[in-house]
Short mmCIF file of C-alpha atoms and ligand atoms in Angstrom, two decimals:
data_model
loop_
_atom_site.label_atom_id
_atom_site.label_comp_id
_atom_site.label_asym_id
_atom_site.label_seq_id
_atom_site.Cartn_x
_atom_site.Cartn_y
_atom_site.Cartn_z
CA UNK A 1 0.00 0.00 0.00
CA UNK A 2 1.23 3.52 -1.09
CA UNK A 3 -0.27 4.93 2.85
CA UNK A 4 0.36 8.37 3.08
CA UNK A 5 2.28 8.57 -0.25
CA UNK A 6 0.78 10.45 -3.35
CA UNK A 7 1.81 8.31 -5.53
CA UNK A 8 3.53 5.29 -5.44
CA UNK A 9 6.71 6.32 -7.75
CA UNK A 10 7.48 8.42 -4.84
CA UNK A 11 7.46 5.64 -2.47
CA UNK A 12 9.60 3.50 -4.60
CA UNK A 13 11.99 6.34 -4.97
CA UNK A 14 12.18 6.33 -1.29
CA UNK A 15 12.77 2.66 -0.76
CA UNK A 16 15.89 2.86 -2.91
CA UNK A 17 18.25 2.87 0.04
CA UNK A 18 16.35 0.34 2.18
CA UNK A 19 15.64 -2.97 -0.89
CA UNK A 20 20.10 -1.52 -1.01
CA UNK A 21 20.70 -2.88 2.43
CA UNK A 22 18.35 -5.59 1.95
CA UNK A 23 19.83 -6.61 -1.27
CA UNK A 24 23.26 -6.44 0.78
CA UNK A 25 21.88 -9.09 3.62
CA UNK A 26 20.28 -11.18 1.06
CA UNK A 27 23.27 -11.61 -0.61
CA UNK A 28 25.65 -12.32 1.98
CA UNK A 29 26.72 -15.41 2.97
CA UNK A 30 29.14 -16.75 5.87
CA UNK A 31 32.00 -14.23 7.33
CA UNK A 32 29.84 -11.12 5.55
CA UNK A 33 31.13 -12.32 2.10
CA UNK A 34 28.75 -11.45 -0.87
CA UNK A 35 28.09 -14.94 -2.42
CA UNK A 36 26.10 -16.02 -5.54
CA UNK A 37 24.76 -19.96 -6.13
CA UNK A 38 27.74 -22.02 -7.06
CA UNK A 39 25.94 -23.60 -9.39
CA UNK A 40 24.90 -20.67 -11.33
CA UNK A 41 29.21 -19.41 -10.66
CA UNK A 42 30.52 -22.59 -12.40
CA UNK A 43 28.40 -21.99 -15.64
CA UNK A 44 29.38 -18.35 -15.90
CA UNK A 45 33.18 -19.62 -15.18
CA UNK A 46 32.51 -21.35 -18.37
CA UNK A 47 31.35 -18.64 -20.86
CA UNK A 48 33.57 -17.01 -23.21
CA UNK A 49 31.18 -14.44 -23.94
CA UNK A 50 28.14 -12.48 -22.22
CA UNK A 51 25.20 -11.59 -23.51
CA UNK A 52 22.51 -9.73 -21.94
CA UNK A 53 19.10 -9.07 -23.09
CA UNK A 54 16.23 -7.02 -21.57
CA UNK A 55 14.01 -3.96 -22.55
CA UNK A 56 13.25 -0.31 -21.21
CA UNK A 57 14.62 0.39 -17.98
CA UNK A 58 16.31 -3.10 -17.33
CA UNK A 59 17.98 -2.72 -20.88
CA UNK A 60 19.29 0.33 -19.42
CA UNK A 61 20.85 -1.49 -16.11
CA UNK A 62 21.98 -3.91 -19.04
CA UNK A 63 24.78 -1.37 -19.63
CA UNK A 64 25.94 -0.74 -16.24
CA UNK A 65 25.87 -4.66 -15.79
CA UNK A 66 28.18 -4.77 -19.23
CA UNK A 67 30.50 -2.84 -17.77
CA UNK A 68 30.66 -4.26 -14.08
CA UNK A 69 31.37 -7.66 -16.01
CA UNK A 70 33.80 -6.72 -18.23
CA UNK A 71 35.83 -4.89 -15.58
CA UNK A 72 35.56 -6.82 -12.45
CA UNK A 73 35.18 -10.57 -14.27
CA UNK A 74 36.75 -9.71 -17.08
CA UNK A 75 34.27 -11.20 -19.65
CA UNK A 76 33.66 -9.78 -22.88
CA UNK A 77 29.55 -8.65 -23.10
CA UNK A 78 27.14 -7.15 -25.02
CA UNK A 79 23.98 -5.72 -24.55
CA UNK A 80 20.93 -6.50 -26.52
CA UNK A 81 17.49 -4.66 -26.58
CA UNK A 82 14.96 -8.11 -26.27
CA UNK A 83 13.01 -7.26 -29.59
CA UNK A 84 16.06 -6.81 -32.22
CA UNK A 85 17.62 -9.59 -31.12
CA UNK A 86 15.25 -11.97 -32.73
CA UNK A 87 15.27 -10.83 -36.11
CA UNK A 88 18.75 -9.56 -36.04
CA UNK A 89 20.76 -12.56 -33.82
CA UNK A 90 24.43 -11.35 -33.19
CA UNK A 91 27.02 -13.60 -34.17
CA UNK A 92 27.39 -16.32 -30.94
CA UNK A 93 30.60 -17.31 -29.70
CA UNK A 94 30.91 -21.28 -28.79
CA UNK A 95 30.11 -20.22 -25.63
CA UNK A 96 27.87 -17.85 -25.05
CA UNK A 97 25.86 -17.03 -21.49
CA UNK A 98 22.94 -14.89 -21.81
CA UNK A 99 21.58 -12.65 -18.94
CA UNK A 100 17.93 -11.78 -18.78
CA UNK A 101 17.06 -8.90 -16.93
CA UNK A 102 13.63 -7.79 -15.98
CA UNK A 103 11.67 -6.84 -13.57
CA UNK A 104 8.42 -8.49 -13.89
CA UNK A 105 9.77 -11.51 -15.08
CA UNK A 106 7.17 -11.44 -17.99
CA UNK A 107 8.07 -9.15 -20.70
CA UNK A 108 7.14 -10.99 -23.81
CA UNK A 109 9.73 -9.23 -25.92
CA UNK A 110 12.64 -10.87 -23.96
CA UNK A 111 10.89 -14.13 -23.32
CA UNK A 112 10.97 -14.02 -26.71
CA UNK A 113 14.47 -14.70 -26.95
CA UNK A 114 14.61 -16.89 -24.13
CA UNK A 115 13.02 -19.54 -25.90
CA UNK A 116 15.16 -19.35 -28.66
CA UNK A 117 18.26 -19.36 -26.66
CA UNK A 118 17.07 -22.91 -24.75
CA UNK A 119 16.22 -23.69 -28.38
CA UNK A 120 19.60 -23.50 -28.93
CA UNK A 121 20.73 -25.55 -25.72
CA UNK A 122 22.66 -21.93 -24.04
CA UNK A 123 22.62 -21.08 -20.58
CA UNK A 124 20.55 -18.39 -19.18
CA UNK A 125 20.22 -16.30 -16.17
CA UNK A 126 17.10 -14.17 -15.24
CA UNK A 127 17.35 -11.49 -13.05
CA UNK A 128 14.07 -10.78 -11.58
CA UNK A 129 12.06 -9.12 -8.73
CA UNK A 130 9.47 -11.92 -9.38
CA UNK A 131 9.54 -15.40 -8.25
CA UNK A 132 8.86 -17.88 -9.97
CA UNK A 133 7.41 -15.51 -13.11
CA UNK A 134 8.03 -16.80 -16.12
CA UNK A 135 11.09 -16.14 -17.15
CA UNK A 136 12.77 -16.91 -13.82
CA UNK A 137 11.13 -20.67 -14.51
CA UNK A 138 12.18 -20.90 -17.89
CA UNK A 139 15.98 -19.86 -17.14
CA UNK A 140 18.53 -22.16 -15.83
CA UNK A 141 19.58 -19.41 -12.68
CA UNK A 142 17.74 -17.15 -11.61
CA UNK A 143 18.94 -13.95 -9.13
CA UNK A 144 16.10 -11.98 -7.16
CA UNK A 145 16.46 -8.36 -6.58
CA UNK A 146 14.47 -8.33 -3.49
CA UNK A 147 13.17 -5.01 -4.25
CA UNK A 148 9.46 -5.74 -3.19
CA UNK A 149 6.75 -4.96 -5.53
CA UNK A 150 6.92 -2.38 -7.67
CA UNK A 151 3.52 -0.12 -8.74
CA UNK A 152 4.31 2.53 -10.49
CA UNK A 153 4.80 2.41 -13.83
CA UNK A 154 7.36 4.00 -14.55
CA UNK A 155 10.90 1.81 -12.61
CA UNK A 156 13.15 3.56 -9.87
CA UNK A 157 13.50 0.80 -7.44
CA UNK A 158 14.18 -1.96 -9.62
CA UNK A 159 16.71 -0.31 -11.50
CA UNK A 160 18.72 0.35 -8.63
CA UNK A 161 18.57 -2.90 -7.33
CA UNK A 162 19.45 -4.51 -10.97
CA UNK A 163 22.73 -2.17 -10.84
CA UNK A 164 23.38 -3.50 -7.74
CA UNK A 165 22.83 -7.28 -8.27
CA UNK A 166 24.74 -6.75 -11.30
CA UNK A 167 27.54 -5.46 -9.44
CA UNK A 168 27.19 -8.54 -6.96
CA UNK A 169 27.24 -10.82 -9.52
CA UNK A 170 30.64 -9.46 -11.10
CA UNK A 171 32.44 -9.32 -7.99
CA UNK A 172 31.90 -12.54 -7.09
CA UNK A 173 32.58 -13.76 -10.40
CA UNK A 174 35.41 -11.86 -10.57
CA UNK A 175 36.92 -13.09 -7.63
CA UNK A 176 36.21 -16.96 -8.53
CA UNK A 177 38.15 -15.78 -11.25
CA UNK A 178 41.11 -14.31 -9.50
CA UNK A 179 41.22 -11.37 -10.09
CA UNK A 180 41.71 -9.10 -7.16
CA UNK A 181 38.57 -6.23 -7.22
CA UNK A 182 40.11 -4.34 -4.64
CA UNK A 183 37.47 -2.72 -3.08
CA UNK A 184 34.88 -4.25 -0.12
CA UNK A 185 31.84 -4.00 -2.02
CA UNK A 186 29.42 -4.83 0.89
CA UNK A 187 30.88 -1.79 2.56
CA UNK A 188 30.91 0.59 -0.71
CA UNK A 189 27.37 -0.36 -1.11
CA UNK A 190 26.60 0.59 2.32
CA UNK A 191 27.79 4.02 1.56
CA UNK A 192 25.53 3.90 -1.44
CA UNK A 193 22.65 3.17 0.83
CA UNK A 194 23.90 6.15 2.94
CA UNK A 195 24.42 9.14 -0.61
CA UNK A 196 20.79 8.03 -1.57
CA UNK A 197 19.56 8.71 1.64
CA UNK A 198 20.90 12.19 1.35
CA UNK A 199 19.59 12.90 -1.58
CA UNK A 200 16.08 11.98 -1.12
CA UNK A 201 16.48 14.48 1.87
CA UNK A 202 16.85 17.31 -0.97
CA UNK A 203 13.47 16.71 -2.43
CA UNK A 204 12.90 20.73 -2.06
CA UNK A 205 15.53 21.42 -4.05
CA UNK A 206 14.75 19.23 -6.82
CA UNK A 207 11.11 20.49 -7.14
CA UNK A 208 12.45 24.05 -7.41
CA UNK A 209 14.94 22.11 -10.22
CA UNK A 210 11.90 20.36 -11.79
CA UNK A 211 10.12 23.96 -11.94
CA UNK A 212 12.83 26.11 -13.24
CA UNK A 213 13.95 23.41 -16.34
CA UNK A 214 11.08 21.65 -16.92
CA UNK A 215 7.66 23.37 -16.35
CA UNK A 216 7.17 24.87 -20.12
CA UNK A 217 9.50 23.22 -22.51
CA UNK A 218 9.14 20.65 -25.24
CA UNK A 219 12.16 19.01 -25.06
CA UNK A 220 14.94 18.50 -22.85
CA UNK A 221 18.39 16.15 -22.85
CA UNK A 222 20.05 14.68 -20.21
CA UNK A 223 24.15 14.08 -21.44
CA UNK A 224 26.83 11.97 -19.88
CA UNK A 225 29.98 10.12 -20.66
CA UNK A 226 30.51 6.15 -19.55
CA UNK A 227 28.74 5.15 -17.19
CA UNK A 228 27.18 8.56 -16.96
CA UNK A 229 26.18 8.29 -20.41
CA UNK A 230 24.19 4.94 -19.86
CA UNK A 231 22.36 7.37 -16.89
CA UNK A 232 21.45 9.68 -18.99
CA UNK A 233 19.78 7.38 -21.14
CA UNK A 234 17.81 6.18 -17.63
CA UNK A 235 17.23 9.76 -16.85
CA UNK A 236 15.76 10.67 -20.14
CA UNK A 237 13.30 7.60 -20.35
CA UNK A 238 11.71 8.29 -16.73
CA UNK A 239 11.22 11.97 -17.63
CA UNK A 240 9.85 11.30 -21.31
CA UNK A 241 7.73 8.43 -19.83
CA UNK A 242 5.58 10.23 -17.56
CA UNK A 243 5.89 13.95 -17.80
CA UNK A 244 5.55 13.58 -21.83
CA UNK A 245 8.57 16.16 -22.27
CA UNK A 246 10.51 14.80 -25.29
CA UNK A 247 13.96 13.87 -23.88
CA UNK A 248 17.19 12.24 -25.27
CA UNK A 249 19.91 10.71 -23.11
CA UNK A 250 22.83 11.66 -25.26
CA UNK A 251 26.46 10.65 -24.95
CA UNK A 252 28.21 14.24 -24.62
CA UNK A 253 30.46 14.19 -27.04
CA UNK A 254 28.60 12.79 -30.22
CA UNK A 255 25.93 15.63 -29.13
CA UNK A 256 28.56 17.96 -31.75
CA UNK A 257 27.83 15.39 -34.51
CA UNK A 258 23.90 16.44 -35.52
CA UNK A 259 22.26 16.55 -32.56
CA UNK A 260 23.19 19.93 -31.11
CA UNK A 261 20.83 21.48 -33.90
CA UNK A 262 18.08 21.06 -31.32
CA UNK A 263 19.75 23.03 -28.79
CA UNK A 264 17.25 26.63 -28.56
CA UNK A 265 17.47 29.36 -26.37
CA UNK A 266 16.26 27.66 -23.13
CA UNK A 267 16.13 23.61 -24.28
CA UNK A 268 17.16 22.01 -20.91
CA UNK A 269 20.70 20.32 -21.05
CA UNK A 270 21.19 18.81 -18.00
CA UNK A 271 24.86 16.93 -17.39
CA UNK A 272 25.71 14.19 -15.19
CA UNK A 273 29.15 14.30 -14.21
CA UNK A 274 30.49 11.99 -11.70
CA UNK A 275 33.62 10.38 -13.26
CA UNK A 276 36.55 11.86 -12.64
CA UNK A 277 38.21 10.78 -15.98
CA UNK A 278 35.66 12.61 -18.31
CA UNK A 279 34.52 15.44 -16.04
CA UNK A 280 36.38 17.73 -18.23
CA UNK A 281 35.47 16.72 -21.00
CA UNK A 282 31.80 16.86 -20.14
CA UNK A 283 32.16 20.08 -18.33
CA UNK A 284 32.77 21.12 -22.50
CA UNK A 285 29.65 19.94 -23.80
CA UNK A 286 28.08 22.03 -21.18
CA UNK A 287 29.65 25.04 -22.19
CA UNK A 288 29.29 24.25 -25.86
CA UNK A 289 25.26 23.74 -25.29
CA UNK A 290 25.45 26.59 -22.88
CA UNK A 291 26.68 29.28 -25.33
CA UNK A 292 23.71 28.17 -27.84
CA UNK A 293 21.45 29.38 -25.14
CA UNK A 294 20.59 25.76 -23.25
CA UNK A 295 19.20 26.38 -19.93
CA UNK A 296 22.44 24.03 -18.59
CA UNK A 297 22.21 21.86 -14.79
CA UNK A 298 25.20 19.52 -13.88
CA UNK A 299 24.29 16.53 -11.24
CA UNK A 300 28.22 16.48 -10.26
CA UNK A 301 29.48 13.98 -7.91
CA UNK A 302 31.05 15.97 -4.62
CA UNK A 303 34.40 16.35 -5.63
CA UNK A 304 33.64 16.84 -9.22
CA UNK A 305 31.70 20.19 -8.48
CA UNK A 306 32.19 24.03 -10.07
CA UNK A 307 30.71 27.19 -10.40
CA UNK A 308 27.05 27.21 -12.17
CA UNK A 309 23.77 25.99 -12.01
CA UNK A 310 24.28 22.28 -10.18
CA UNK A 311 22.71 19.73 -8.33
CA UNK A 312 25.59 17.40 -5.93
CA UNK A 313 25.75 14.20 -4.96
CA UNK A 314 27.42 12.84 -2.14
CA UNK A 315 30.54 11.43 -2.75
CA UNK A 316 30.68 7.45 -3.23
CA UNK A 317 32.87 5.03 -5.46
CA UNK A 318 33.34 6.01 -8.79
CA UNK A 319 32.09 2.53 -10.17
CA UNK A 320 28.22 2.79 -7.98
CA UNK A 321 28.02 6.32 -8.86
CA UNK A 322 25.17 5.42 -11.07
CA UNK A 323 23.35 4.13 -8.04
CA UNK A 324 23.40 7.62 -6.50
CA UNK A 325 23.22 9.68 -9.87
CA UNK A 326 20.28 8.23 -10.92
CA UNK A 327 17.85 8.98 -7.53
CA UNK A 328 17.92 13.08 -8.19
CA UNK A 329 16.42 11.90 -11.85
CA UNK A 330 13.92 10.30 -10.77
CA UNK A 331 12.83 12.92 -8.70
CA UNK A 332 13.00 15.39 -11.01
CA UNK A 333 10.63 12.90 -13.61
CA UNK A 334 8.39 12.96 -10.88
CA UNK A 335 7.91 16.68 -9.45
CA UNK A 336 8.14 17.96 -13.71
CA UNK A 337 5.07 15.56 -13.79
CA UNK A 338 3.25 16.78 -11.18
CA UNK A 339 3.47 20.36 -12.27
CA UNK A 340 2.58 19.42 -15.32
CA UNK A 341 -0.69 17.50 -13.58
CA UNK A 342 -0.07 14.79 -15.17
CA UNK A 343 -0.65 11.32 -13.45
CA UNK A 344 2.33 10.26 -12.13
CA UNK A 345 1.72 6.28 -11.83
CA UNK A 346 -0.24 5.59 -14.77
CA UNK A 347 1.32 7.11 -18.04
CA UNK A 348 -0.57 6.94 -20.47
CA UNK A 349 -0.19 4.29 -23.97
CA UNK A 350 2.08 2.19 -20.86
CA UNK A 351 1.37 -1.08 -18.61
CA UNK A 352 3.57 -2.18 -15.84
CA UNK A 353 4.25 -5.31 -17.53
CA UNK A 354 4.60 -5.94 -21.39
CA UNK A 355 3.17 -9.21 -22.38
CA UNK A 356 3.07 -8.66 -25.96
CA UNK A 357 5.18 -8.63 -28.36
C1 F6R B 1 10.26 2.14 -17.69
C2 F6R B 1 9.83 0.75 -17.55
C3 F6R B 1 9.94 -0.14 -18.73
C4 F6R B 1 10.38 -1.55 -18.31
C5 F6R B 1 10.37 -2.50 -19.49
C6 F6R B 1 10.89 -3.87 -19.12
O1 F6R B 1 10.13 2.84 -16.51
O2 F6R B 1 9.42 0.35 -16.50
O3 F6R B 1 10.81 0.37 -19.69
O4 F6R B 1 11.67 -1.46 -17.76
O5 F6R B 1 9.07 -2.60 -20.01
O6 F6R B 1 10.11 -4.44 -18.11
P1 F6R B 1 10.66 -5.65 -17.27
O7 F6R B 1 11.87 -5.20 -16.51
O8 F6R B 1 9.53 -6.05 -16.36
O9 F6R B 1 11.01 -6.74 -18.26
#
């Protein structure tokens, strides 16, 4: 039950740092170590190649999961939205492990290609907030998100806890792999838990955001680099979803190749910026945009902060900065909506879960 909640996006929003520390406990095993099924571990040891496939918003954790494999586990990967992949199979690798992420555990689209990929005698993993849905029955593995059940249309919680279950997953593969990850992820999360806590406190501040970039305009972009970039692309569906505000998460630096024809006097640009390697470079597209006449907003990580117009994020680890950077964008999705009096649960043209294909 939503209780004293408007709506229940806003309740989900504000779960994000408890289903963290609940994700955390679940996944711990003996001594405080994160674990994953050993069963599930050996098969992945196996693959020579990754592939995960999902749609939306778990397409979007796709990417983050990508690179959490290929860095920590060291596994090449690719991401795949569920509905091209059918008509448009990538070459496969002799062996090939496919990831299905999604939180209903029922999107036709990506059961879809879950069939196929039995079909073909592969491997598969579903990542799901649903037991025993579908695709978590169909799959060899399956990994639960614990995130509890999610309402609202549009995903916050479940995206957060895919990015983290992804990250999970990589580190423990990583380290059945030996390679040394260097960093206590239990205790990194916890942190997490801790930023996203501080930045629901600022909901004030992100309504007055919401108002001053979003109540009149027509379109608006949200840019990034790396793992900022695949935010952006999060960022941008949420707000386009429900507040109806055309939006493009862009990857800053191809914006100069076409797309910065768009950019008006006053078309919202707003940059995340949380990686210390591209910071700079980002901090560029925002000035580029900026002399064009884009109303410009950085969400900078603490750290990575400057003069201007800027919402900041409390400082975690570079690599679960997406975790954090992703919260204010949700917020924003949802107070833009409201002002626009628009209903924030139940978009319109969308259902919660996608049974057709
Ligand atoms: C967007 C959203 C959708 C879903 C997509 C996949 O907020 O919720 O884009 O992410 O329809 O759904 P699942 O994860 O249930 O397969």
């Amino acid at each position: 039950e939503k209780g004293t909640y408007p709506y229940y996006m806003l309740k989900e929003i504000d779960e994000q740092p408890a289903v963290l520390r609940h994700i955390i406990q679940e996944y711990q095993g003996e001594d405080n170590q994160l674990e994953v099924d050993e069963a599930l571990l050996a098969a992945m040891m196996e693959a020579d190649r990754i592939h995960i496939v999902a749609c939306g918003t778990s397409y979007h954790a796709g990417w983050i999961g990508k690179h959490y494999l290929e860095t920590l586990a060291k596994i090449p990967t690719e991401v795949h939205i569920a509905s091209e992949f059918s008509y448009n199979q990538p070459l496969l690798t002799g062996k090939p492990f496919f990831i299905f992420i999604s939180q209903s555990g029922e999107t036709a689209d990506s059961r879809q290609v879950l069939v196929k990929v039995k079909e073909l005698g592969y491997p598969a993993l579903t990542i799901t907030n649903v037991q025993g849905s579908t695709l978590s029955r169909e799959a060899d593995h399956t990994l639960l998100l614990y995130a509890g059940p999610e309402i609202a249309v549009a995903s916050s919680k479940a995206y957060t806890a895919q990015m983290t279950v992804m990250a999970i997953l990589a580190d423990v593969l990583g380290r059945q792999k030996g390679h040394d990850s260097q960093w206590d992820l239990a205790h990194e999360l916890g942190l997490v838990a801790r930023a996203m806590d501080t930045v629901i406190d600022e909901k004030a501040q992100l309504e007055e955001l919401a108002q001053a970039y979003f109540t009149d305009t027509r379109n608006a972009f949200y840019i990034g680099r790396g793992l900022d970039y695949y935010v952006a692309m999060e960022a941008a569906l949420k707000l386009k979803e429900i507040s109806y505000i055309q939006t493009e998460g862009f990857a800053a630096g191809e914006l100069k190749h076409g797309t910065i024809a768009l950019i008006e006097e006053g078309t919202p640009v707003l940059a995340l910026v949380t990686q210390a390697s591209n910071a700079s470079h980002t901090r560029g597209n925002v000035e580029e945009v900026r002399s064009r006449g884009a109303n410009t907003c950085v969400i900078a990580m603490e750290g990575l902060e400057q003069e201007g117009d800027q919402f900041i994020l409390p400082h975690v680890h570079e690599e679960l900065a997406p975790l954090v950077a992703v919260v204010p964008t949700q917020l924003l999705a949802y107070y833009a909506t409201l002002q626009r009096g628009y209903d924030v649960d139940k978009p319109r043209n969308l259902a919660k879960s996608v049974t057709v294909e």
